[in-house]
């Protein structure tokens, strides 16, 4: 049994009867699991889109939840379906291993907060304008169009800037790894 | 749109919904399909001429019970397949029961002393039976797909197979009122073949018609 089952199920049952605040808490809680689930399987922009699409699917298809059945399995069924949909759209592999609902609910953002702190530290190497852009789009789920509007840049310029910034960070990391590696070898 | 805004937006548009509503929609759809298949059978094929005599015969009831049992279990399968995360193995497994029963009955009739094996198997209409069963199932197929589209099937081939199986069994049930065959081997082979053909069509259509 998944730990969050009882809590989420109660919220869902309340939501089905029209309790908006229970519904908001439910969606907020699910978002944390969904972000983590998709982040491990899709690139960041696609992952946030998939989170939103799944939330919309949960909303529009909520009547398909039968309170006699496990709620976490229901959400997982939808999340997995949306993942396959995403893969199909990008003509990637069309099958998803049949892992279990535990995989969705075994992770959430709290564990990833630590990883996120590391990322934020890494981002400090970037100039402020670029850093803000990368943070907005890759970490906070702001759309490219919205970021473009905020900064006054064109959408393609935003994409190129983010892409280059990530590439330079990647090179930094690799260079650091390599020098670490050499350092260890030298110790031996 | 920011995900937080989306959540706020969705919560503000929440309306109460009853979980049983969808089962009712599906039940209504299959009822409409059943009526459609019946009208199709009556208008194109016609009721069997000796209907009043046949309705009390063992052969007639073999057909009705066999196809009705498959239809009930297949409906259960469709209802489960339309709900994400629901277990579909149970209704799928129980489908072997009617098949096992008809096989047993067919074996008994074939092995009875003096049985005309060839006639028991081929009857008068073995060439057209399977196709006419599938033909009769088409209105039910359309209605079941319509109902399923309002649910949330996540395994589309399985959902389509279930819908086709249900439509095939319903079509076979309705076709029983036209067909004059009554032997269990005939029903076990040709009716089942018609139902399977319908299921295959459903399985093929599932991924094409049920995406959401």
CSV table of C-alpha atoms in Angstrom, one decimal:
chain,number,residue,atom,x,y,z
A,1,UNK,CA,0.0,0.0,0.0
A,2,UNK,CA,1.3,3.4,-0.9
A,3,UNK,CA,1.7,5.8,2.0
A,4,UNK,CA,-0.3,8.7,0.5
A,5,UNK,CA,-3.2,6.5,-0.6
A,6,UNK,CA,-5.6,7.3,2.3
A,7,UNK,CA,-4.9,11.0,2.4
A,8,UNK,CA,-5.2,11.5,-1.4
A,9,UNK,CA,-8.2,9.3,-1.6
A,10,UNK,CA,-10.0,11.3,1.0
A,11,UNK,CA,-9.2,14.5,-0.8
A,12,UNK,CA,-10.4,13.0,-4.0
A,13,UNK,CA,-13.7,11.8,-2.6
A,14,UNK,CA,-14.3,15.2,-1.1
A,15,UNK,CA,-13.4,16.8,-4.4
A,16,UNK,CA,-15.9,14.6,-6.3
A,17,UNK,CA,-18.5,16.0,-4.0
A,18,UNK,CA,-17.5,19.5,-4.8
A,19,UNK,CA,-15.0,20.5,-2.1
A,20,UNK,CA,-12.6,22.9,-3.9
A,21,UNK,CA,-10.1,23.3,-1.1
A,22,UNK,CA,-9.6,19.6,-0.8
A,23,UNK,CA,-9.2,19.5,-4.6
A,24,UNK,CA,-6.6,22.2,-4.5
A,25,UNK,CA,-4.6,20.4,-1.9
A,26,UNK,CA,-4.9,17.2,-3.9
A,27,UNK,CA,-3.7,18.7,-7.1
A,28,UNK,CA,-0.9,20.5,-5.3
A,29,UNK,CA,0.3,17.3,-3.7
A,30,UNK,CA,0.0,15.3,-7.0
A,31,UNK,CA,2.0,18.0,-8.8
A,32,UNK,CA,5.0,17.3,-6.7
A,33,UNK,CA,5.0,13.6,-7.6
A,34,UNK,CA,4.2,14.2,-11.2
A,35,UNK,CA,7.0,16.8,-11.6
A,36,UNK,CA,9.5,14.3,-10.3
A,37,UNK,CA,8.0,11.4,-12.3
A,38,UNK,CA,8.2,13.3,-15.6
A,39,UNK,CA,11.5,15.0,-14.8
A,40,UNK,CA,13.1,11.5,-14.7
A,41,UNK,CA,11.7,10.6,-18.1
A,42,UNK,CA,11.4,13.7,-20.2
A,43,UNK,CA,13.4,16.9,-20.9
A,44,UNK,CA,12.5,19.7,-18.5
A,45,UNK,CA,10.2,21.8,-20.8
A,46,UNK,CA,8.3,18.7,-22.0
A,47,UNK,CA,8.1,17.5,-18.3
A,48,UNK,CA,6.3,20.6,-17.1
A,49,UNK,CA,3.9,20.4,-20.1
A,50,UNK,CA,3.3,16.8,-19.2
A,51,UNK,CA,2.6,17.7,-15.6
A,52,UNK,CA,0.0,20.3,-16.7
A,53,UNK,CA,-1.6,18.0,-19.2
A,54,UNK,CA,-1.9,15.3,-16.6
A,55,UNK,CA,-3.5,17.7,-14.2
A,56,UNK,CA,-6.0,18.7,-16.9
A,57,UNK,CA,-6.7,15.0,-17.7
A,58,UNK,CA,-7.2,14.3,-14.0
A,59,UNK,CA,-9.7,17.2,-13.9
A,60,UNK,CA,-11.7,16.4,-17.1
A,61,UNK,CA,-11.7,12.6,-16.4
A,62,UNK,CA,-12.2,12.7,-12.7
A,63,UNK,CA,-15.6,11.0,-13.0
A,64,UNK,CA,-13.7,7.9,-14.2
A,65,UNK,CA,-12.3,7.4,-10.6
A,66,UNK,CA,-14.2,4.7,-8.8
A,67,UNK,CA,-13.9,5.3,-5.0
A,68,UNK,CA,-13.9,1.5,-4.5
A,69,UNK,CA,-10.5,1.3,-6.2
A,70,UNK,CA,-7.1,2.6,-5.2
A,71,UNK,CA,-6.7,6.3,-6.0
A,72,UNK,CA,-2.9,6.2,-6.5
A,73,UNK,CA,-3.3,3.5,-9.1
A,74,UNK,CA,-5.8,5.7,-10.9
A,75,UNK,CA,-3.4,8.7,-11.0
A,76,UNK,CA,-0.6,6.5,-12.0
A,77,UNK,CA,-2.6,5.0,-14.9
A,78,UNK,CA,-3.2,8.5,-16.2
A,79,UNK,CA,0.4,9.7,-15.7
A,80,UNK,CA,1.7,6.6,-17.5
A,81,UNK,CA,-0.8,7.1,-20.4
A,82,UNK,CA,0.3,10.8,-20.7
A,83,UNK,CA,3.9,9.7,-20.8
A,84,UNK,CA,3.3,7.3,-23.6
A,85,UNK,CA,1.4,10.0,-25.4
A,86,UNK,CA,4.4,12.3,-25.0
A,87,UNK,CA,6.8,9.7,-26.3
A,88,UNK,CA,4.5,9.0,-29.3
A,89,UNK,CA,4.3,12.6,-30.2
A,90,UNK,CA,8.1,12.8,-30.4
A,91,UNK,CA,8.3,9.4,-32.1
A,92,UNK,CA,10.3,8.0,-29.4
A,93,UNK,CA,9.9,4.5,-28.2
A,94,UNK,CA,6.3,3.6,-28.0
A,95,UNK,CA,6.3,1.3,-25.0
A,96,UNK,CA,6.8,2.2,-21.3
A,97,UNK,CA,7.9,-0.5,-18.9
A,98,UNK,CA,5.0,-1.5,-16.7
A,99,UNK,CA,6.4,-0.2,-13.5
A,100,UNK,CA,4.1,0.5,-10.6
A,101,UNK,CA,2.2,3.3,-9.0
A,102,UNK,CA,4.9,3.1,-6.2
A,103,UNK,CA,7.3,4.6,-8.8
A,104,UNK,CA,5.1,7.7,-9.1
A,105,UNK,CA,4.5,8.1,-5.4
A,106,UNK,CA,7.9,7.0,-4.2
A,107,UNK,CA,9.4,10.3,-5.2
A,108,UNK,CA,8.5,13.9,-4.8
A,109,UNK,CA,10.1,17.2,-5.0
A,110,UNK,CA,11.3,17.2,-1.4
A,111,UNK,CA,14.0,14.8,-2.2
A,112,UNK,CA,14.8,16.7,-5.2
A,113,UNK,CA,15.1,20.0,-3.3
A,114,UNK,CA,18.6,18.9,-2.4
A,115,UNK,CA,19.5,18.3,-6.0
A,116,UNK,CA,17.8,21.6,-6.8
A,117,UNK,CA,20.0,23.4,-4.3
A,118,UNK,CA,23.1,22.1,-6.1
A,119,UNK,CA,21.6,23.3,-9.4
A,120,UNK,CA,21.0,26.7,-8.0
A,121,UNK,CA,24.6,26.9,-6.8
A,122,UNK,CA,25.7,25.8,-10.2
A,123,UNK,CA,23.5,28.5,-11.9
A,124,UNK,CA,25.3,31.2,-9.9
A,125,UNK,CA,28.1,30.8,-12.4
A,126,UNK,CA,26.0,32.3,-15.0
A,127,UNK,CA,25.5,36.1,-15.6
A,128,UNK,CA,22.3,37.3,-13.8
A,129,UNK,CA,20.1,37.8,-16.9
A,130,UNK,CA,20.9,34.3,-18.3
A,131,UNK,CA,20.6,32.8,-14.8
A,132,UNK,CA,17.1,34.2,-14.4
A,133,UNK,CA,16.0,32.8,-17.8
A,134,UNK,CA,17.4,29.4,-17.1
A,135,UNK,CA,15.8,29.3,-13.7
A,136,UNK,CA,12.4,30.5,-15.0
A,137,UNK,CA,12.2,28.0,-17.8
A,138,UNK,CA,14.0,25.0,-16.6
A,139,UNK,CA,13.2,25.1,-12.9
A,140,UNK,CA,10.0,27.0,-12.4
A,141,UNK,CA,8.1,25.9,-15.5
A,142,UNK,CA,7.6,29.2,-17.1
A,143,UNK,CA,6.8,28.8,-20.8
A,144,UNK,CA,9.2,30.1,-23.5
A,145,UNK,CA,6.5,32.5,-24.8
A,146,UNK,CA,6.0,34.0,-21.3
A,147,UNK,CA,9.7,34.3,-20.7
A,148,UNK,CA,10.1,36.1,-24.0
A,149,UNK,CA,7.3,38.5,-23.1
A,150,UNK,CA,9.0,39.2,-19.7
A,151,UNK,CA,12.4,39.9,-21.1
A,152,UNK,CA,11.4,41.5,-24.4
A,153,UNK,CA,13.4,38.9,-26.3
A,154,UNK,CA,12.1,36.8,-29.2
A,155,UNK,CA,11.1,33.2,-28.4
A,156,UNK,CA,13.9,31.8,-30.5
A,157,UNK,CA,16.4,34.1,-28.8
A,158,UNK,CA,15.2,32.8,-25.4
A,159,UNK,CA,15.6,29.2,-26.6
A,160,UNK,CA,19.1,29.8,-27.9
A,161,UNK,CA,20.2,31.7,-24.8
A,162,UNK,CA,18.9,28.9,-22.5
A,163,UNK,CA,20.5,26.3,-24.7
A,164,UNK,CA,23.9,28.0,-24.7
A,165,UNK,CA,23.8,28.7,-21.0
A,166,UNK,CA,23.1,25.0,-20.3
A,167,UNK,CA,25.8,23.9,-22.7
A,168,UNK,CA,28.4,26.1,-21.0
A,169,UNK,CA,27.4,24.8,-17.6
A,170,UNK,CA,27.6,21.3,-18.9
A,171,UNK,CA,31.1,21.9,-20.2
A,172,UNK,CA,32.1,23.4,-16.8
A,173,UNK,CA,30.8,20.3,-15.0
A,174,UNK,CA,32.6,17.9,-17.4
A,175,UNK,CA,35.9,19.9,-17.0
A,176,UNK,CA,35.5,19.8,-13.2
A,177,UNK,CA,34.8,16.1,-13.3
A,178,UNK,CA,37.8,15.5,-15.4
A,179,UNK,CA,40.1,17.5,-13.2
A,180,UNK,CA,38.7,15.7,-10.1
A,181,UNK,CA,39.4,12.4,-11.8
A,182,UNK,CA,42.9,13.3,-12.7
A,183,UNK,CA,43.4,14.5,-9.2
A,184,UNK,CA,42.4,11.1,-7.8
A,185,UNK,CA,44.5,9.3,-10.3
A,186,UNK,CA,47.5,11.4,-9.3
A,187,UNK,CA,46.9,10.4,-5.6
A,188,UNK,CA,47.3,6.8,-6.4
B,1,UNK,CA,0.5,29.1,-17.9
B,2,UNK,CA,2.2,28.5,-14.5
B,3,UNK,CA,1.3,25.2,-13.0
B,4,UNK,CA,0.1,26.9,-9.8
B,5,UNK,CA,-2.2,29.1,-11.8
B,6,UNK,CA,-3.5,26.0,-13.6
B,7,UNK,CA,-4.3,24.3,-10.2
B,8,UNK,CA,-6.1,27.5,-9.0
B,9,UNK,CA,-8.1,27.6,-12.2
B,10,UNK,CA,-9.1,24.0,-12.2
B,11,UNK,CA,-10.1,24.2,-8.5
B,12,UNK,CA,-12.3,27.2,-9.2
B,13,UNK,CA,-14.1,25.3,-11.9
B,14,UNK,CA,-14.7,22.2,-9.8
B,15,UNK,CA,-18.2,20.8,-10.0
B,16,UNK,CA,-19.5,17.8,-8.1
B,17,UNK,CA,-19.6,14.6,-10.1
B,18,UNK,CA,-21.0,11.1,-9.3
B,19,UNK,CA,-18.7,8.2,-10.0
B,20,UNK,CA,-21.7,6.0,-11.0
B,21,UNK,CA,-22.6,8.5,-13.7
B,22,UNK,CA,-20.1,7.0,-16.2
B,23,UNK,CA,-21.3,3.4,-15.6
B,24,UNK,CA,-24.8,4.7,-16.4
B,25,UNK,CA,-23.5,6.4,-19.6
B,26,UNK,CA,-21.9,3.1,-20.6
B,27,UNK,CA,-25.0,1.1,-19.8
B,28,UNK,CA,-27.1,3.5,-21.8
B,29,UNK,CA,-24.7,3.2,-24.7
B,30,UNK,CA,-24.8,-0.6,-24.8
B,31,UNK,CA,-28.6,-0.5,-24.4
B,32,UNK,CA,-28.8,1.7,-27.5
B,33,UNK,CA,-26.3,-0.6,-29.2
B,34,UNK,CA,-28.4,-3.7,-28.4
B,35,UNK,CA,-31.6,-2.0,-29.8
B,36,UNK,CA,-29.6,-1.0,-32.9
B,37,UNK,CA,-28.4,-4.6,-33.4
B,38,UNK,CA,-31.9,-5.9,-32.9
B,39,UNK,CA,-33.4,-3.6,-35.5
B,40,UNK,CA,-30.6,-4.5,-37.9
B,41,UNK,CA,-31.2,-8.2,-37.4
B,42,UNK,CA,-35.0,-7.9,-37.8
B,43,UNK,CA,-34.9,-5.7,-40.8
B,44,UNK,CA,-32.1,-7.3,-42.8
B,45,UNK,CA,-32.1,-11.0,-41.6
B,46,UNK,CA,-35.5,-11.4,-40.1
B,47,UNK,CA,-36.8,-13.4,-37.1
B,48,UNK,CA,-36.6,-17.2,-37.6
B,49,UNK,CA,-39.8,-18.5,-39.0
B,50,UNK,CA,-40.3,-21.1,-36.2
B,51,UNK,CA,-39.6,-18.6,-33.4
B,52,UNK,CA,-42.5,-19.5,-31.1
B,53,UNK,CA,-41.5,-23.2,-31.2
B,54,UNK,CA,-37.8,-22.5,-30.9
B,55,UNK,CA,-37.9,-20.3,-27.9
B,56,UNK,CA,-38.6,-23.3,-25.7
B,57,UNK,CA,-35.9,-25.5,-27.2
B,58,UNK,CA,-32.6,-26.5,-25.6
B,59,UNK,CA,-30.6,-25.3,-28.6
B,60,UNK,CA,-32.0,-21.8,-28.4
B,61,UNK,CA,-31.2,-21.5,-24.8
B,62,UNK,CA,-27.7,-22.8,-25.4
B,63,UNK,CA,-27.1,-19.9,-27.7
B,64,UNK,CA,-28.7,-17.4,-25.4
B,65,UNK,CA,-27.0,-18.4,-22.2
B,66,UNK,CA,-23.6,-18.8,-23.9
B,67,UNK,CA,-23.6,-15.4,-25.6
B,68,UNK,CA,-25.3,-13.6,-22.7
B,69,UNK,CA,-22.6,-14.8,-20.3
B,70,UNK,CA,-19.8,-13.6,-22.6
B,71,UNK,CA,-21.6,-10.3,-23.0
B,72,UNK,CA,-21.9,-9.8,-19.2
B,73,UNK,CA,-18.2,-10.5,-18.5
B,74,UNK,CA,-17.1,-8.5,-21.5
B,75,UNK,CA,-19.2,-5.5,-20.3
B,76,UNK,CA,-17.4,-5.8,-16.9
B,77,UNK,CA,-14.1,-5.8,-18.8
B,78,UNK,CA,-15.1,-2.7,-20.7
B,79,UNK,CA,-16.2,-0.9,-17.6
B,80,UNK,CA,-12.9,-1.7,-15.9
B,81,UNK,CA,-10.8,-0.8,-19.0
B,82,UNK,CA,-12.5,2.6,-19.0
B,83,UNK,CA,-11.1,3.4,-15.6
B,84,UNK,CA,-7.3,4.1,-15.2
B,85,UNK,CA,-5.5,1.7,-12.8
B,86,UNK,CA,-8.5,-0.7,-12.5
B,87,UNK,CA,-7.8,-4.4,-12.6
B,88,UNK,CA,-8.9,-6.0,-15.9
B,89,UNK,CA,-7.4,-9.4,-15.3
B,90,UNK,CA,-10.3,-10.6,-13.3
B,91,UNK,CA,-13.0,-10.1,-15.9
B,92,UNK,CA,-10.7,-11.4,-18.6
B,93,UNK,CA,-10.0,-14.6,-16.6
B,94,UNK,CA,-13.6,-15.3,-15.9
B,95,UNK,CA,-14.4,-15.3,-19.7
B,96,UNK,CA,-13.0,-18.8,-19.9
B,97,UNK,CA,-16.0,-20.1,-17.9
B,98,UNK,CA,-18.6,-19.9,-20.7
B,99,UNK,CA,-16.0,-21.1,-23.3
B,100,UNK,CA,-15.2,-24.1,-21.1
B,101,UNK,CA,-19.0,-24.8,-20.6
B,102,UNK,CA,-19.8,-24.7,-24.3
B,103,UNK,CA,-16.7,-26.9,-25.1
B,104,UNK,CA,-17.9,-29.4,-22.5
B,105,UNK,CA,-21.4,-29.4,-23.9
B,106,UNK,CA,-20.1,-29.7,-27.5
B,107,UNK,CA,-17.9,-32.7,-26.5
B,108,UNK,CA,-20.9,-34.4,-24.9
B,109,UNK,CA,-23.0,-34.0,-28.1
B,110,UNK,CA,-20.2,-35.1,-30.4
B,111,UNK,CA,-19.4,-38.2,-28.3
B,112,UNK,CA,-23.1,-39.2,-27.9
B,113,UNK,CA,-23.9,-42.6,-29.6
B,114,UNK,CA,-25.1,-42.2,-33.2
B,115,UNK,CA,-24.0,-38.5,-33.4
B,116,UNK,CA,-23.8,-37.0,-36.9
B,117,UNK,CA,-20.5,-35.3,-36.3
B,118,UNK,CA,-20.3,-33.5,-39.6
B,119,UNK,CA,-23.8,-32.1,-39.3
B,120,UNK,CA,-23.3,-31.1,-35.6
B,121,UNK,CA,-20.3,-29.1,-36.6
B,122,UNK,CA,-21.3,-27.6,-40.0
B,123,UNK,CA,-25.1,-27.4,-39.7
B,124,UNK,CA,-26.7,-25.5,-42.6
B,125,UNK,CA,-25.1,-22.1,-42.3
B,126,UNK,CA,-21.5,-22.5,-41.2
B,127,UNK,CA,-20.3,-20.5,-44.1
B,128,UNK,CA,-22.1,-17.3,-43.2
B,129,UNK,CA,-22.7,-17.6,-39.5
B,130,UNK,CA,-19.5,-16.0,-38.2
B,131,UNK,CA,-19.8,-13.1,-40.7
B,132,UNK,CA,-23.5,-12.5,-39.9
B,133,UNK,CA,-22.7,-12.5,-36.1
B,134,UNK,CA,-20.1,-9.8,-36.7
B,135,UNK,CA,-22.4,-7.9,-39.0
B,136,UNK,CA,-25.1,-7.9,-36.4
B,137,UNK,CA,-22.6,-6.7,-33.8
B,138,UNK,CA,-21.7,-3.5,-35.6
B,139,UNK,CA,-24.3,-1.1,-34.1
B,140,UNK,CA,-23.4,-2.3,-30.6
B,141,UNK,CA,-19.7,-1.9,-31.5
B,142,UNK,CA,-20.3,1.8,-32.5
B,143,UNK,CA,-22.3,2.5,-29.3
B,144,UNK,CA,-19.8,0.8,-27.0
B,145,UNK,CA,-16.9,2.8,-28.5
B,146,UNK,CA,-19.0,6.0,-28.0
B,147,UNK,CA,-19.5,5.1,-24.4
B,148,UNK,CA,-15.9,4.2,-23.8
B,149,UNK,CA,-14.7,7.5,-25.3
B,150,UNK,CA,-16.4,9.3,-22.5
B,151,UNK,CA,-14.5,7.3,-20.0
B,152,UNK,CA,-10.7,7.3,-19.6
B,153,UNK,CA,-9.2,4.1,-21.2
B,154,UNK,CA,-5.5,4.0,-20.9
B,155,UNK,CA,-4.8,0.7,-22.5
B,156,UNK,CA,-6.4,1.3,-25.8
B,157,UNK,CA,-6.0,-2.1,-27.5
B,158,UNK,CA,-7.3,-3.9,-24.5
B,159,UNK,CA,-10.3,-1.5,-24.2
B,160,UNK,CA,-11.0,-1.9,-27.9
B,161,UNK,CA,-10.8,-5.7,-27.6
B,162,UNK,CA,-13.2,-5.6,-24.7
B,163,UNK,CA,-15.6,-3.4,-26.7
B,164,UNK,CA,-15.4,-5.7,-29.7
B,165,UNK,CA,-15.9,-8.8,-27.6
B,166,UNK,CA,-18.9,-7.2,-25.9
B,167,UNK,CA,-20.3,-6.2,-29.3
B,168,UNK,CA,-19.6,-9.6,-30.7
B,169,UNK,CA,-21.4,-11.4,-27.9
B,170,UNK,CA,-24.4,-9.0,-28.1
B,171,UNK,CA,-24.5,-9.4,-31.8
B,172,UNK,CA,-24.4,-13.2,-31.4
B,173,UNK,CA,-27.2,-13.0,-28.8
B,174,UNK,CA,-29.4,-11.0,-31.2
B,175,UNK,CA,-28.4,-13.2,-34.2
B,176,UNK,CA,-29.6,-16.3,-32.2
B,177,UNK,CA,-33.2,-15.1,-33.0
B,178,UNK,CA,-32.6,-15.4,-36.7
B,179,UNK,CA,-30.4,-18.5,-36.9
B,180,UNK,CA,-32.0,-21.9,-36.8
B,181,UNK,CA,-28.9,-23.9,-35.7
B,182,UNK,CA,-29.0,-25.5,-32.3
B,183,UNK,CA,-26.0,-27.8,-31.8
B,184,UNK,CA,-23.4,-26.9,-29.2
B,185,UNK,CA,-20.5,-27.7,-31.5
B,186,UNK,CA,-21.9,-25.4,-34.1
B,187,UNK,CA,-22.4,-22.6,-31.6
B,188,UNK,CA,-19.0,-23.2,-29.9
B,189,UNK,CA,-17.2,-22.9,-33.2
B,190,UNK,CA,-19.1,-20.5,-35.5
B,191,UNK,CA,-20.7,-18.2,-33.0
B,192,UNK,CA,-17.3,-17.9,-31.1
B,193,UNK,CA,-15.6,-17.2,-34.4
B,194,UNK,CA,-18.0,-14.4,-35.1
B,195,UNK,CA,-17.4,-13.0,-31.6
B,196,UNK,CA,-13.6,-13.3,-32.0
B,197,UNK,CA,-13.7,-11.5,-35.4
B,198,UNK,CA,-15.7,-8.7,-33.8
B,199,UNK,CA,-13.2,-8.6,-30.9
B,200,UNK,CA,-10.3,-8.4,-33.4
B,201,UNK,CA,-11.9,-5.4,-35.2
B,202,UNK,CA,-12.4,-3.7,-31.8
B,203,UNK,CA,-8.8,-4.3,-30.9
B,204,UNK,CA,-7.7,-2.8,-34.2
B,205,UNK,CA,-9.9,0.2,-33.8
B,206,UNK,CA,-9.1,0.8,-30.1
B,207,UNK,CA,-5.8,2.7,-30.5
B,208,UNK,CA,-7.3,4.6,-33.4
B,209,UNK,CA,-10.6,5.7,-31.9
B,210,UNK,CA,-10.1,5.8,-28.2
B,211,UNK,CA,-7.2,8.3,-27.8
B,212,UNK,CA,-7.9,11.3,-25.6
